[in-house]
Amino acid sequence: IQELKSRGVSIIYISHKLEELTQIGDYVTILRDGRKVAEDEVKSVDVPWMIEEMVGRNPATLFTRKERQLGDVLLKAENLTLPRASGGYLLDHISFELREGEVLGFYGLMGAGRSDLVECLAGARPQATGSIWLDGKPVTATTISGRIQTGFVLVPEDRQRDSIVPTLSVMDNMLLASLRKYLRGIFLIPSREESATDSQIDSLSIRVADSQQPITALSGGNQQKVVVAKGLLTQPKVLLLDEPTRGIDVGAKSEISEIINRLAAQKYGVIFVSSELKEVLAMSDRILVMSKGKITGEFTHQEATEENLVAASAIGHGPSS
């Protein structure tokens, strides 16, 4: 970029990595909802200013946990174990509980087993063993479709690979996991499909011109909200969110945070996997830290600090391990 500038080339650089803009830009222009809301010289602004202009409020309020009353135990897992093909365990006898209306955060280093855990709960790892209860009843379904019918739904880490079908519309993507609800005999009922889709678009503030628009025309944040909507249309009891804010801009991250708060208030059980320390600290009622397939720390919202989480995530990674 510097070489091109030295040749007199003008560059328009679009990014949601704000630190990049401060390093390479001369001027910054902020867009929000399709409108220009601010512009200035980069040397005169900082990242918090850009965030505030992007989302319309103080960055300190982006990820906030709302106080809520937790209900009874909704999900109980005992001795969840997932063998590693090369020996040992990806999940090593994991046990925990999740209450109604609780946001349970899982934090850990790459390879700690967090994604393996939510995939096991979602039925994507049939080789896993252990016992799971939902609403006090044993979960016997072992397939993804069976777990969806039981009340689990997973928003995967990689939406492009595992969540959306690029060739389909917003509506078709949103309804993929719940098509049975819109059948009369062997035929789909368009009015029901449209009603369900429009309701989620309104509820989650998905910015889309039309539900028949290709999903690839949406921003990353709006695609992610479509994936969340697809899960909610299955009417789950437990929502499994694996890195739900990865690859989206700071404004969309804030909106996902608000959605999580709203779902918890509606008594969903939410398992929230994140590599972002600030997010998991801000959003979770309780945090479980994993390392090498084991739970190595448990902290309430009040007890959790960055130092505690990092220390627990490093257990088992020392010279003797």
CSV table of C-alpha atoms in Angstrom, one decimal:
chain,number,residue,atom,x,y,z
A,1,ILE,CA,0.0,0.0,0.0
A,2,GLN,CA,2.8,2.4,0.9
A,3,GLU,CA,4.5,1.7,-2.5
A,4,LEU,CA,1.3,2.4,-4.4
A,5,LYS,CA,0.8,5.7,-2.5
A,6,SER,CA,4.3,6.7,-3.4
A,7,ARG,CA,3.3,6.3,-7.0
A,8,GLY,CA,0.4,8.6,-6.6
A,9,VAL,CA,-2.3,5.9,-6.5
A,10,SER,CA,-5.4,6.7,-4.4
A,11,ILE,CA,-6.7,3.8,-2.3
A,12,ILE,CA,-10.1,3.1,-0.8
A,13,TYR,CA,-9.5,0.5,1.9
A,14,ILE,CA,-12.5,-1.2,3.5
A,15,SER,CA,-12.0,-3.1,6.7
A,16,HIS,CA,-13.6,-3.9,10.1
A,17,LYS,CA,-10.1,-4.4,11.6
A,18,LEU,CA,-9.9,-0.9,13.1
A,19,GLU,CA,-6.2,-1.1,14.2
A,20,GLU,CA,-5.3,-1.6,10.5
A,21,LEU,CA,-7.0,1.6,9.6
A,22,THR,CA,-5.0,3.6,12.1
A,23,GLN,CA,-1.8,2.2,10.7
A,24,ILE,CA,-2.3,2.6,7.0
A,25,GLY,CA,-5.0,5.2,6.5
A,26,ASP,CA,-4.8,8.9,6.1
A,27,TYR,CA,-8.5,9.6,6.4
A,28,VAL,CA,-11.3,7.5,7.8
A,29,THR,CA,-15.0,7.5,6.8
A,30,ILE,CA,-17.5,5.8,9.0
A,31,LEU,CA,-20.7,4.3,7.6
A,32,ARG,CA,-23.7,3.1,9.6
A,33,ASP,CA,-26.8,1.6,8.1
A,34,GLY,CA,-25.8,2.7,4.6
A,35,ARG,CA,-25.2,6.4,5.7
A,36,LYS,CA,-22.0,8.3,6.2
A,37,VAL,CA,-22.0,9.3,9.9
A,38,ALA,CA,-18.5,10.7,10.4
A,39,GLU,CA,-15.1,11.3,8.8
A,40,ASP,CA,-11.8,12.7,10.0
A,41,GLU,CA,-8.0,12.5,9.6
A,42,VAL,CA,-6.7,9.3,11.0
A,43,LYS,CA,-4.1,11.2,13.0
A,44,SER,CA,-6.9,13.0,14.8
A,45,VAL,CA,-8.9,9.9,15.9
A,46,ASP,CA,-8.5,6.6,17.8
A,47,VAL,CA,-10.1,3.2,17.8
A,48,PRO,CA,-12.7,4.0,20.5
A,49,TRP,CA,-13.8,7.0,18.5
A,50,MET,CA,-14.3,4.8,15.4
A,51,ILE,CA,-16.3,2.2,17.5
A,52,GLU,CA,-18.5,4.9,19.0
A,53,GLU,CA,-19.3,6.3,15.6
A,54,MET,CA,-19.9,2.9,14.1
A,55,VAL,CA,-22.4,1.7,16.8
A,56,GLY,CA,-23.7,5.0,18.1
A,57,ARG,CA,-22.7,4.6,21.7
A,58,ASN,CA,-19.8,4.3,24.1
A,59,PRO,CA,-17.6,1.3,23.4
A,60,ALA,CA,-17.6,0.5,27.1
A,61,THR,CA,-21.3,-0.5,26.8
A,62,LEU,CA,-20.9,-2.8,23.8
A,63,PHE,CA,-20.7,-6.1,25.7
A,64,THR,CA,-22.8,-5.9,28.8
A,65,ARG,CA,-24.5,-8.6,30.8
A,66,LYS,CA,-27.9,-7.9,32.1
A,67,GLU,CA,-28.8,-9.1,35.6
A,68,ARG,CA,-31.2,-12.0,35.4
A,69,GLN,CA,-32.8,-14.6,37.6
A,70,LEU,CA,-31.6,-18.1,36.8
A,71,GLY,CA,-34.1,-21.0,36.8
A,72,ASP,CA,-33.8,-24.7,37.6
A,73,VAL,CA,-31.1,-27.0,36.1
A,74,LEU,CA,-31.9,-27.3,32.5
A,75,LEU,CA,-29.0,-29.4,31.2
A,76,LYS,CA,-26.8,-31.8,33.0
A,77,ALA,CA,-23.8,-33.6,31.5
A,78,GLU,CA,-21.7,-36.3,33.2
A,79,ASN,CA,-18.5,-37.8,32.1
A,80,LEU,CA,-18.6,-36.6,28.5
A,81,THR,CA,-15.7,-38.4,26.8
A,82,LEU,CA,-14.5,-38.1,23.3
A,83,PRO,CA,-11.5,-40.4,22.3
A,84,ARG,CA,-8.7,-39.0,20.1
A,85,ALA,CA,-7.9,-41.2,17.1
A,86,SER,CA,-4.2,-41.1,18.0
A,87,GLY,CA,-4.9,-42.0,21.6
A,88,GLY,CA,-5.9,-40.1,24.6
A,89,TYR,CA,-9.0,-37.9,24.8
A,90,LEU,CA,-10.3,-34.8,23.0
A,91,LEU,CA,-12.8,-34.6,25.9
A,92,ASP,CA,-11.7,-36.1,29.2
A,93,HIS,CA,-14.7,-37.0,31.4
A,94,ILE,CA,-16.4,-33.5,31.3
A,95,SER,CA,-19.2,-32.8,33.8
A,96,PHE,CA,-21.2,-29.6,34.2
A,97,GLU,CA,-24.7,-28.2,34.6
A,98,LEU,CA,-26.5,-25.3,32.8
A,99,ARG,CA,-29.5,-23.5,34.3
A,100,GLU,CA,-32.5,-21.9,32.6
A,101,GLY,CA,-31.7,-18.4,31.6
A,102,GLU,CA,-28.0,-18.9,32.1
A,103,VAL,CA,-25.2,-17.8,29.8
A,104,LEU,CA,-22.5,-20.4,30.5
A,105,GLY,CA,-19.2,-19.3,28.9
A,106,PHE,CA,-16.4,-21.7,27.9
A,107,TYR,CA,-12.9,-20.3,27.5
A,108,GLY,CA,-9.6,-22.0,26.6
A,109,LEU,CA,-6.7,-22.0,24.2
A,110,MET,CA,-6.9,-23.5,20.7
A,111,GLY,CA,-7.3,-27.3,21.0
A,112,ALA,CA,-8.7,-27.1,24.5
A,113,GLY,CA,-11.8,-29.0,23.5
A,114,ARG,CA,-14.5,-26.3,23.5
A,115,SER,CA,-15.7,-26.9,20.0
A,116,ASP,CA,-15.6,-30.6,20.5
A,117,LEU,CA,-17.8,-30.2,23.5
A,118,VAL,CA,-20.6,-28.3,21.8
A,119,GLU,CA,-20.4,-30.6,18.8
A,120,CYS,CA,-20.9,-33.6,21.1
A,121,LEU,CA,-23.9,-31.9,22.7
A,122,ALA,CA,-25.3,-31.2,19.2
A,123,GLY,CA,-25.0,-34.8,18.1
A,124,ALA,CA,-22.1,-34.3,15.6
A,125,ARG,CA,-19.7,-36.7,17.4
A,126,PRO,CA,-21.5,-40.0,17.7
A,127,GLN,CA,-18.4,-41.7,19.1
A,128,ALA,CA,-18.7,-39.6,22.3
A,129,THR,CA,-19.8,-41.3,25.5
A,130,GLY,CA,-21.3,-40.1,28.7
A,131,SER,CA,-24.7,-39.1,30.1
A,132,ILE,CA,-26.8,-36.0,29.3
A,133,TRP,CA,-30.1,-35.0,30.8
A,134,LEU,CA,-32.3,-32.2,29.5
A,135,ASP,CA,-35.2,-31.0,31.8
A,136,GLY,CA,-34.4,-34.0,34.0
A,137,LYS,CA,-34.9,-36.5,31.2
A,138,PRO,CA,-32.1,-38.6,29.7
A,139,VAL,CA,-31.1,-37.6,26.2
A,140,THR,CA,-31.0,-40.7,24.1
A,141,ALA,CA,-30.9,-39.2,20.5
A,142,THR,CA,-27.4,-39.7,19.0
A,143,THR,CA,-27.9,-37.9,15.6
A,144,ILE,CA,-27.9,-34.1,14.9
A,145,SER,CA,-31.5,-34.2,13.7
A,146,GLY,CA,-32.5,-36.2,16.9
A,147,ARG,CA,-30.7,-33.6,19.1
A,148,ILE,CA,-32.5,-30.8,17.3
A,149,GLN,CA,-35.8,-32.4,18.0
A,150,THR,CA,-34.7,-32.9,21.7
A,151,GLY,CA,-34.0,-29.2,22.1
A,152,PHE,CA,-30.3,-28.6,21.2
A,153,VAL,CA,-29.2,-26.4,18.3
A,154,LEU,CA,-25.6,-25.4,17.4
A,155,VAL,CA,-24.4,-22.2,15.7
A,156,PRO,CA,-21.0,-23.5,14.4
A,157,GLU,CA,-17.7,-21.6,14.5
A,158,ASP,CA,-17.4,-21.5,10.7
A,159,ARG,CA,-20.7,-20.3,9.2
A,160,GLN,CA,-19.3,-20.3,5.6
A,161,ARG,CA,-18.4,-24.0,5.8
A,162,ASP,CA,-21.0,-25.4,8.3
A,163,SER,CA,-24.0,-23.1,8.4
A,164,ILE,CA,-25.0,-21.4,5.2
A,165,VAL,CA,-25.7,-22.6,1.7
A,166,PRO,CA,-24.3,-19.8,-0.5
A,167,THR,CA,-26.5,-20.6,-3.5
A,168,LEU,CA,-29.8,-20.2,-1.5
A,169,SER,CA,-31.7,-17.2,-0.4
A,170,VAL,CA,-32.0,-15.7,3.1
A,171,MET,CA,-35.4,-17.4,3.6
A,172,ASP,CA,-34.2,-20.8,2.4
A,173,ASN,CA,-31.1,-20.7,4.6
A,174,MET,CA,-33.2,-19.7,7.6
A,175,LEU,CA,-35.8,-22.5,7.2
A,176,LEU,CA,-33.4,-25.4,6.5
A,177,ALA,CA,-33.4,-26.9,10.0
A,178,SER,CA,-37.2,-26.5,10.6
A,179,LEU,CA,-38.9,-27.3,7.2
A,180,ARG,CA,-41.2,-29.9,8.8
A,181,LYS,CA,-43.0,-27.1,10.6
A,182,TYR,CA,-44.2,-25.6,7.3
A,183,LEU,CA,-45.5,-28.7,5.6
A,184,ARG,CA,-49.1,-29.6,4.8
A,185,GLY,CA,-48.9,-33.2,3.7
A,186,ILE,CA,-45.9,-33.2,1.4
A,187,PHE,CA,-46.2,-29.6,0.3
A,188,LEU,CA,-44.6,-26.5,1.9
A,189,ILE,CA,-46.9,-23.7,2.9
A,190,PRO,CA,-45.4,-20.4,1.5
A,191,SER,CA,-47.4,-18.2,3.8
A,192,ARG,CA,-46.1,-19.9,6.9
A,193,GLU,CA,-42.6,-19.8,5.6
A,194,GLU,CA,-42.8,-16.1,4.9
A,195,SER,CA,-44.4,-15.4,8.3
A,196,ALA,CA,-41.6,-17.2,10.2
A,197,THR,CA,-38.9,-15.6,8.2
A,198,ASP,CA,-40.3,-12.1,8.5
A,199,SER,CA,-40.7,-12.5,12.2
A,200,GLN,CA,-37.0,-13.5,12.7
A,201,ILE,CA,-35.8,-10.7,10.4
A,202,ASP,CA,-37.7,-8.2,12.5
A,203,SER,CA,-36.8,-9.7,15.9
A,204,LEU,CA,-33.1,-10.0,15.1
A,205,SER,CA,-32.9,-6.7,13.1
A,206,ILE,CA,-31.5,-8.5,10.1
A,207,ARG,CA,-30.7,-5.9,7.4
A,208,VAL,CA,-31.9,-7.4,4.2
A,209,ALA,CA,-33.8,-5.9,1.3
A,210,ASP,CA,-36.0,-9.0,0.8
A,211,SER,CA,-36.0,-12.5,2.2
A,212,GLN,CA,-35.5,-13.9,-1.3
A,213,GLN,CA,-32.2,-12.0,-1.5
A,214,PRO,CA,-29.1,-14.3,-1.9
A,215,ILE,CA,-27.5,-14.8,1.5
A,216,THR,CA,-24.1,-14.0,0.0
A,217,ALA,CA,-25.3,-10.4,-0.5
A,218,LEU,CA,-25.5,-9.9,3.2
A,219,SER,CA,-22.7,-8.7,5.5
A,220,GLY,CA,-20.9,-11.2,7.7
A,221,GLY,CA,-22.8,-9.9,10.8
A,222,ASN,CA,-26.2,-10.3,9.0
A,223,GLN,CA,-25.3,-13.7,7.7
A,224,GLN,CA,-24.5,-14.7,11.3
A,225,LYS,CA,-27.9,-13.4,12.5
A,226,VAL,CA,-29.5,-15.6,9.8
A,227,VAL,CA,-27.7,-18.6,11.2
A,228,VAL,CA,-28.9,-17.7,14.7
A,229,ALA,CA,-32.5,-17.3,13.4
A,230,LYS,CA,-32.2,-20.7,11.7
A,231,GLY,CA,-31.4,-22.2,15.1
A,232,LEU,CA,-34.2,-20.3,16.9
A,233,LEU,CA,-36.8,-21.5,14.4
A,234,THR,CA,-36.2,-25.1,15.6
A,235,GLN,CA,-37.6,-23.9,19.0
A,236,PRO,CA,-34.6,-25.1,21.0
A,237,LYS,CA,-34.1,-25.2,24.8
A,238,VAL,CA,-30.3,-25.1,24.7
A,239,LEU,CA,-28.5,-22.8,22.2
A,240,LEU,CA,-24.9,-23.7,21.6
A,241,LEU,CA,-22.9,-20.7,20.3
A,242,ASP,CA,-19.4,-21.5,19.1
A,243,GLU,CA,-17.4,-18.3,18.5
A,244,PRO,CA,-20.6,-16.4,17.4
A,245,THR,CA,-18.8,-13.1,16.9
A,246,ARG,CA,-15.8,-14.4,14.9
A,247,GLY,CA,-15.3,-12.6,11.6
A,248,ILE,CA,-17.9,-9.8,12.0
A,249,ASP,CA,-17.5,-6.1,12.7
A,250,VAL,CA,-17.8,-4.5,16.1
A,251,GLY,CA,-21.3,-3.2,15.5
A,252,ALA,CA,-22.5,-6.7,14.6
A,253,LYS,CA,-20.7,-8.1,17.7
A,254,SER,CA,-22.7,-5.7,19.9
A,255,GLU,CA,-25.9,-6.8,18.3
A,256,ILE,CA,-25.1,-10.5,18.8
A,257,SER,CA,-24.4,-9.6,22.5
A,258,GLU,CA,-27.9,-8.0,22.8
A,259,ILE,CA,-29.4,-11.1,21.2
A,260,ILE,CA,-27.7,-13.4,23.7
A,261,ASN,CA,-29.0,-11.2,26.6
A,262,ARG,CA,-32.5,-11.4,25.2
A,263,LEU,CA,-32.4,-15.2,24.7
A,264,ALA,CA,-31.3,-15.7,28.3
A,265,ALA,CA,-34.1,-13.4,29.5
A,266,GLN,CA,-36.5,-15.8,27.6
A,267,LYS,CA,-35.1,-18.7,29.7
A,268,TYR,CA,-33.1,-20.3,27.0
A,269,GLY,CA,-30.0,-22.0,28.2
A,270,VAL,CA,-27.0,-20.6,26.4
A,271,ILE,CA,-23.5,-22.1,26.1
A,272,PHE,CA,-21.2,-19.4,24.8
A,273,VAL,CA,-17.8,-20.5,23.4
A,274,SER,CA,-15.3,-17.6,22.8
A,275,SER,CA,-11.6,-16.9,22.4
A,276,GLU,CA,-12.3,-13.2,23.2
A,277,LEU,CA,-11.5,-12.7,26.9
A,278,LYS,CA,-13.4,-9.4,27.1
A,279,GLU,CA,-16.5,-10.9,25.5
A,280,VAL,CA,-16.7,-14.0,27.6
A,281,LEU,CA,-16.0,-12.0,30.8
A,282,ALA,CA,-18.7,-9.5,30.0
A,283,MET,CA,-21.4,-11.8,28.8
A,284,SER,CA,-21.3,-14.9,31.0
A,285,ASP,CA,-23.1,-15.6,34.2
A,286,ARG,CA,-20.5,-18.3,34.9
A,287,ILE,CA,-17.3,-19.4,33.0
A,288,LEU,CA,-15.8,-22.8,32.7
A,289,VAL,CA,-12.2,-22.9,31.5
A,290,MET,CA,-10.9,-25.9,29.5
A,291,SER,CA,-7.4,-27.1,28.8
A,292,LYS,CA,-6.4,-30.3,27.0
A,293,GLY,CA,-10.0,-31.7,27.1
A,294,LYS,CA,-10.6,-31.1,30.8
A,295,ILE,CA,-12.3,-28.4,32.9
A,296,THR,CA,-9.5,-26.6,34.7
A,297,GLY,CA,-11.4,-23.7,36.2
A,298,GLU,CA,-14.9,-22.5,37.1
A,299,PHE,CA,-15.7,-18.9,38.0
A,300,THR,CA,-18.8,-16.9,38.6
A,301,HIS,CA,-19.2,-13.6,36.8
A,302,GLN,CA,-18.1,-11.8,40.0
A,303,GLU,CA,-15.0,-14.0,40.5
A,304,ALA,CA,-13.8,-14.1,36.9
A,305,THR,CA,-10.8,-12.0,35.8
A,306,GLU,CA,-8.5,-12.1,32.8
A,307,GLU,CA,-5.7,-13.3,35.0
A,308,ASN,CA,-7.8,-16.2,36.4
A,309,LEU,CA,-9.0,-17.3,33.0
A,310,VAL,CA,-5.6,-17.2,31.4
A,311,ALA,CA,-4.0,-19.1,34.3
A,312,ALA,CA,-6.6,-21.8,34.2
A,313,SER,CA,-6.3,-22.2,30.5
A,314,ALA,CA,-2.5,-22.8,30.8
A,315,ILE,CA,-2.9,-25.7,33.2
A,316,GLY,CA,-1.3,-28.8,31.6
A,317,HIS,CA,0.8,-26.8,29.2
A,318,GLY,CA,3.9,-26.5,31.4
A,319,PRO,CA,7.3,-28.0,30.7
A,320,SER,CA,6.4,-31.3,32.4
A,321,SER,CA,3.1,-31.8,30.5
